[in-house]
Short mmCIF file of C-alpha atoms in Angstrom, two decimals:
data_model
loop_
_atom_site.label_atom_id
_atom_site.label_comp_id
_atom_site.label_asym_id
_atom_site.label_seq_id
_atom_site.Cartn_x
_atom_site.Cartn_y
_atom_site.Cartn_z
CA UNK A 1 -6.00 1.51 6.57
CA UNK A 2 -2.86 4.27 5.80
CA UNK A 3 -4.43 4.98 2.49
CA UNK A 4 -7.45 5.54 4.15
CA UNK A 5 -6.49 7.68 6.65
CA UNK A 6 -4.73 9.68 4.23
CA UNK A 7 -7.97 10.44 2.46
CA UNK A 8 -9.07 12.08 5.17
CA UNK A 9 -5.99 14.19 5.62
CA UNK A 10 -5.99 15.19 2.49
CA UNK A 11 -9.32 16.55 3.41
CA UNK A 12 -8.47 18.87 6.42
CA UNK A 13 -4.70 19.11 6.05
CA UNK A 14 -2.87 21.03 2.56
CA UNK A 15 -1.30 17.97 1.74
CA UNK A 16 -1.67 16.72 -2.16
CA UNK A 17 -0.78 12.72 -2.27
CA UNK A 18 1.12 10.89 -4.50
CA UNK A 19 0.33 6.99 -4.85
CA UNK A 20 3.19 4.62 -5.83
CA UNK A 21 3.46 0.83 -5.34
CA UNK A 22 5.26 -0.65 -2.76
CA UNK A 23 4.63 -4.65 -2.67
CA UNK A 24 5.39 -7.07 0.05
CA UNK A 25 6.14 -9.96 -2.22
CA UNK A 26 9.05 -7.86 -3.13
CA UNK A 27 10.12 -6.95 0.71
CA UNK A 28 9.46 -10.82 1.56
CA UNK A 29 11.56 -12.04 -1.07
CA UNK A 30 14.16 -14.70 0.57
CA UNK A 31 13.22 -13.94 4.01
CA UNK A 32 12.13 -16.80 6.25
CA UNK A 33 8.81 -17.15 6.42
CA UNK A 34 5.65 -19.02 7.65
CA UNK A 35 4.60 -21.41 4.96
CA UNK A 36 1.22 -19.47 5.16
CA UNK A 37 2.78 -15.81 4.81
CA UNK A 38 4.66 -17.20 2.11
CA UNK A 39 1.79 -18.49 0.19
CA UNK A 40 0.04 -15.24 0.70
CA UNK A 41 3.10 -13.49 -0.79
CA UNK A 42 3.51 -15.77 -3.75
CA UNK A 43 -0.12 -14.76 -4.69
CA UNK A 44 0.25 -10.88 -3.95
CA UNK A 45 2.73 -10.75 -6.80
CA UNK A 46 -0.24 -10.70 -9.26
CA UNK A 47 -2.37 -7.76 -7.96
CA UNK A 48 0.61 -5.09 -7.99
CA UNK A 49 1.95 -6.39 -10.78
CA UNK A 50 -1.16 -5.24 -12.51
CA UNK A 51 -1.21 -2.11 -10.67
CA UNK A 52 2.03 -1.23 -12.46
CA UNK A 53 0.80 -2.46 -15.64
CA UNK A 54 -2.40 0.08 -14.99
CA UNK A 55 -0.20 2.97 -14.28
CA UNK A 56 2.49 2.44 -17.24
CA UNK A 57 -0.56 2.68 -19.89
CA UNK A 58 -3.02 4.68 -18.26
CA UNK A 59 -1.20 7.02 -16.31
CA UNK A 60 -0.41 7.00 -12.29
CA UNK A 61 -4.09 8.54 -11.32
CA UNK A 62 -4.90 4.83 -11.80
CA UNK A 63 -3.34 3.42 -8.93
CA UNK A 64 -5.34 4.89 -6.13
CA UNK A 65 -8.79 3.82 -7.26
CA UNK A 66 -7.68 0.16 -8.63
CA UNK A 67 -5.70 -0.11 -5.14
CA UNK A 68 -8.94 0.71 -3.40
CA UNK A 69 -10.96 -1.60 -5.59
CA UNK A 70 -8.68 -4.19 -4.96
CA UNK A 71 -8.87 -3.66 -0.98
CA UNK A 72 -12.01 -3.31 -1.24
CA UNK A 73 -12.68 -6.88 -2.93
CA UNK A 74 -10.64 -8.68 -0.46
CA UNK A 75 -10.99 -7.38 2.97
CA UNK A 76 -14.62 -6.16 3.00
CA UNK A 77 -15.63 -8.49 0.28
CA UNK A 78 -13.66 -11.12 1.83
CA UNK A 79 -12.60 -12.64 -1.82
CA UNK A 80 -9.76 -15.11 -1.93
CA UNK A 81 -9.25 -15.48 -5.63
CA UNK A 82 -7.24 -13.06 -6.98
CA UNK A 83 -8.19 -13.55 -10.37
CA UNK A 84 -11.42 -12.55 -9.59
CA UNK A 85 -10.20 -9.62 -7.74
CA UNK A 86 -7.98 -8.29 -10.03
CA UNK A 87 -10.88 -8.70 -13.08
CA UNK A 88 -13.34 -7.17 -10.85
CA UNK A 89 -11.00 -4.25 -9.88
CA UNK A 90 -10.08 -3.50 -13.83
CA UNK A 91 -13.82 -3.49 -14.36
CA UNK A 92 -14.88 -0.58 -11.63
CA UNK A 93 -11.88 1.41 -12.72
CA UNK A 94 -12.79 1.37 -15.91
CA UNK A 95 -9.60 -0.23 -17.00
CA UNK A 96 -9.34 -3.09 -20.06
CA UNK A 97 -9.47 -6.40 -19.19
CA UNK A 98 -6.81 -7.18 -20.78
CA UNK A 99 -4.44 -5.91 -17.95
CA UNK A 100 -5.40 -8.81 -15.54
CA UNK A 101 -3.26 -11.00 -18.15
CA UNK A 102 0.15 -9.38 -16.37
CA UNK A 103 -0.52 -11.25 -12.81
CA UNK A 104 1.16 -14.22 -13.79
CA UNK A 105 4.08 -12.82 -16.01
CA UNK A 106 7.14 -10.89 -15.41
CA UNK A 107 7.19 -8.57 -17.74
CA UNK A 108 7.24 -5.50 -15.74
CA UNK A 109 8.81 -6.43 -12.80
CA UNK A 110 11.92 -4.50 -13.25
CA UNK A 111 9.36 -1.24 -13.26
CA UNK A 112 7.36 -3.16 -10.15
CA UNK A 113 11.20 -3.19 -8.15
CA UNK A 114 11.73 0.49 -9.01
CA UNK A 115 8.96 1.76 -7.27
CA UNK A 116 9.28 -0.83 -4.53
CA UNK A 117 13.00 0.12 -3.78
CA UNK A 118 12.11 3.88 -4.28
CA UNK A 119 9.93 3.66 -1.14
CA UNK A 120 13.12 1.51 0.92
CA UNK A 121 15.55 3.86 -0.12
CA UNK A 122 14.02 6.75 1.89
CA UNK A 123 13.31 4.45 5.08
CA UNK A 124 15.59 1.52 4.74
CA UNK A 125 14.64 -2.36 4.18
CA UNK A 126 13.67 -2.97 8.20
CA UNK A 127 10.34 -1.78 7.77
CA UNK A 128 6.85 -2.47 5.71
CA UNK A 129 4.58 -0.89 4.36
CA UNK A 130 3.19 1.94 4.00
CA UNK A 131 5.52 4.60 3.56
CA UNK A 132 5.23 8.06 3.62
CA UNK A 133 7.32 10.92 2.76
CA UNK A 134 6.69 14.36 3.87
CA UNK A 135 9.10 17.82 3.76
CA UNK A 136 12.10 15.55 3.00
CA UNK A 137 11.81 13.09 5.96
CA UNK A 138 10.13 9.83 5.34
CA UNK A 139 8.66 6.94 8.03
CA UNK A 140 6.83 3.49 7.66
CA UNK A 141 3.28 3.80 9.22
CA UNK A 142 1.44 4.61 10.62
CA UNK A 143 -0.40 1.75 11.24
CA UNK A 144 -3.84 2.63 12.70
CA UNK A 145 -7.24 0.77 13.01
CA UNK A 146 -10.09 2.26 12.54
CA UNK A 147 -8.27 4.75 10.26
CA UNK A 148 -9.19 8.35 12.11
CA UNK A 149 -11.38 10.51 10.29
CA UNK A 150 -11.86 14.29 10.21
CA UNK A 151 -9.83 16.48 12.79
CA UNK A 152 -8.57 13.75 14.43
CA UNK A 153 -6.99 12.65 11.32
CA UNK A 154 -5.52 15.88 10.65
CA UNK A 155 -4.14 15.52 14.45
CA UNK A 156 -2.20 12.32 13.71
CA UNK A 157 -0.97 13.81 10.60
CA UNK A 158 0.55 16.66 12.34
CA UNK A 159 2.02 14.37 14.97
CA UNK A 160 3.61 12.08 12.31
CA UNK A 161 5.14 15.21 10.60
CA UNK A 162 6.21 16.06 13.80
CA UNK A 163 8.28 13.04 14.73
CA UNK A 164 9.43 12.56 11.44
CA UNK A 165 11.16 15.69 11.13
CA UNK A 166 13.11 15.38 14.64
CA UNK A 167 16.34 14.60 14.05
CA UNK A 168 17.72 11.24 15.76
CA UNK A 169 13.97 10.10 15.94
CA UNK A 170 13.28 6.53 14.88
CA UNK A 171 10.65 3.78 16.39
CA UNK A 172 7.19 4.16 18.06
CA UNK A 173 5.68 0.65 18.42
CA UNK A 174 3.47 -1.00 20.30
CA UNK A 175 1.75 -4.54 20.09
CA UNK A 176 -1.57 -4.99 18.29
CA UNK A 177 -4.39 -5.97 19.95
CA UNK A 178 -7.04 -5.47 16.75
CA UNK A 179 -6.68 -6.57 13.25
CA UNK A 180 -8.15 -3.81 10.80
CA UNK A 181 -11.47 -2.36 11.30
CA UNK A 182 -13.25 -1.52 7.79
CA UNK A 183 -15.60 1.44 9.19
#
């Protein structure tokens, strides 16, 4: 829902956005978990592993679009199997199908952790995802369903620079009473 908020942002606000992975099988790792969440991050190891494969040979201006095909496939399209995500995803982007063949192996994990820990070294490692860093500060969030389009996006924007950039400022939170609306 961040990613597509920041679309619109980018669309009303001079702001020029720079994609870069940050997984949740890597934040989960050895934390206690429900056996369901844990299941779900044992599988989400293959999609942004392939992202980072992607990027490595074809550039970072991948990792938008596959990201968003990716989304796309499994929480509008509803698709469980990853496999068929991930193939699907490649194919839209344009990419070679060969790439898909990285979601079960470890060969670029090292790069995967990199860009993982480069995102929880400017917030710390009691947060999620997504992060964002603007005019030095960084923050994890927003999180915000439906994602706000037009002005109104722009207005959050502003308001998330704003706190960010006050020194001593921290936490907003409040419960969650909707899961994410696809609009």
């Amino acid at each position: 829902m961040t990613s597509r908020w920041m679309m619109q942002v980018e669309e009303v606000r001079p702001v020029d956005v720079t994609w870069s992975v940050m997984s949740l099988a890597v934040l989960n790792e050895g934390r206690d978990l429900p056996d369901t969440y844990r299941e779900m991050m044992d599988r989400a190891w293959g999609p942004v592993r392939v992202i980072i494969a992607a990027a490595a040979e074809h550039g970072d201006k991948v990792i938008k679009p596959l990201y968003d095909a990716m989304g796309t496939s499994i929480h509008l399209g509803g698709e469980k199997d990853f496999a068929k995500v991930i193939a699907g995803a490649l194919e839209e982007v344009g990419l070679p199908w060969e790439l898909a063949e990285v979601a079960d192996s470890d060969v670029n994990d090292a790069e995967l952790r990199a860009s993982h820990q480069r995102a929880i070294d400017l917030v710390g490692d009691d947060v999620g995802t997504p992060v964002i860093a603007v005019n030095g500060e960084a923050f994890f969030g927003p999180v915000v369903s439906p994602a706000p389009k037009g002005e109104a996006a722009g207005r959050l924007w502003d308001g998330c620079v704003l706190v960010a950039g006050t020194p001593g400022f921290y936490e907003l939170k409040r419960s969650r009473t909707v899961g994410p609306i696809f609009d």
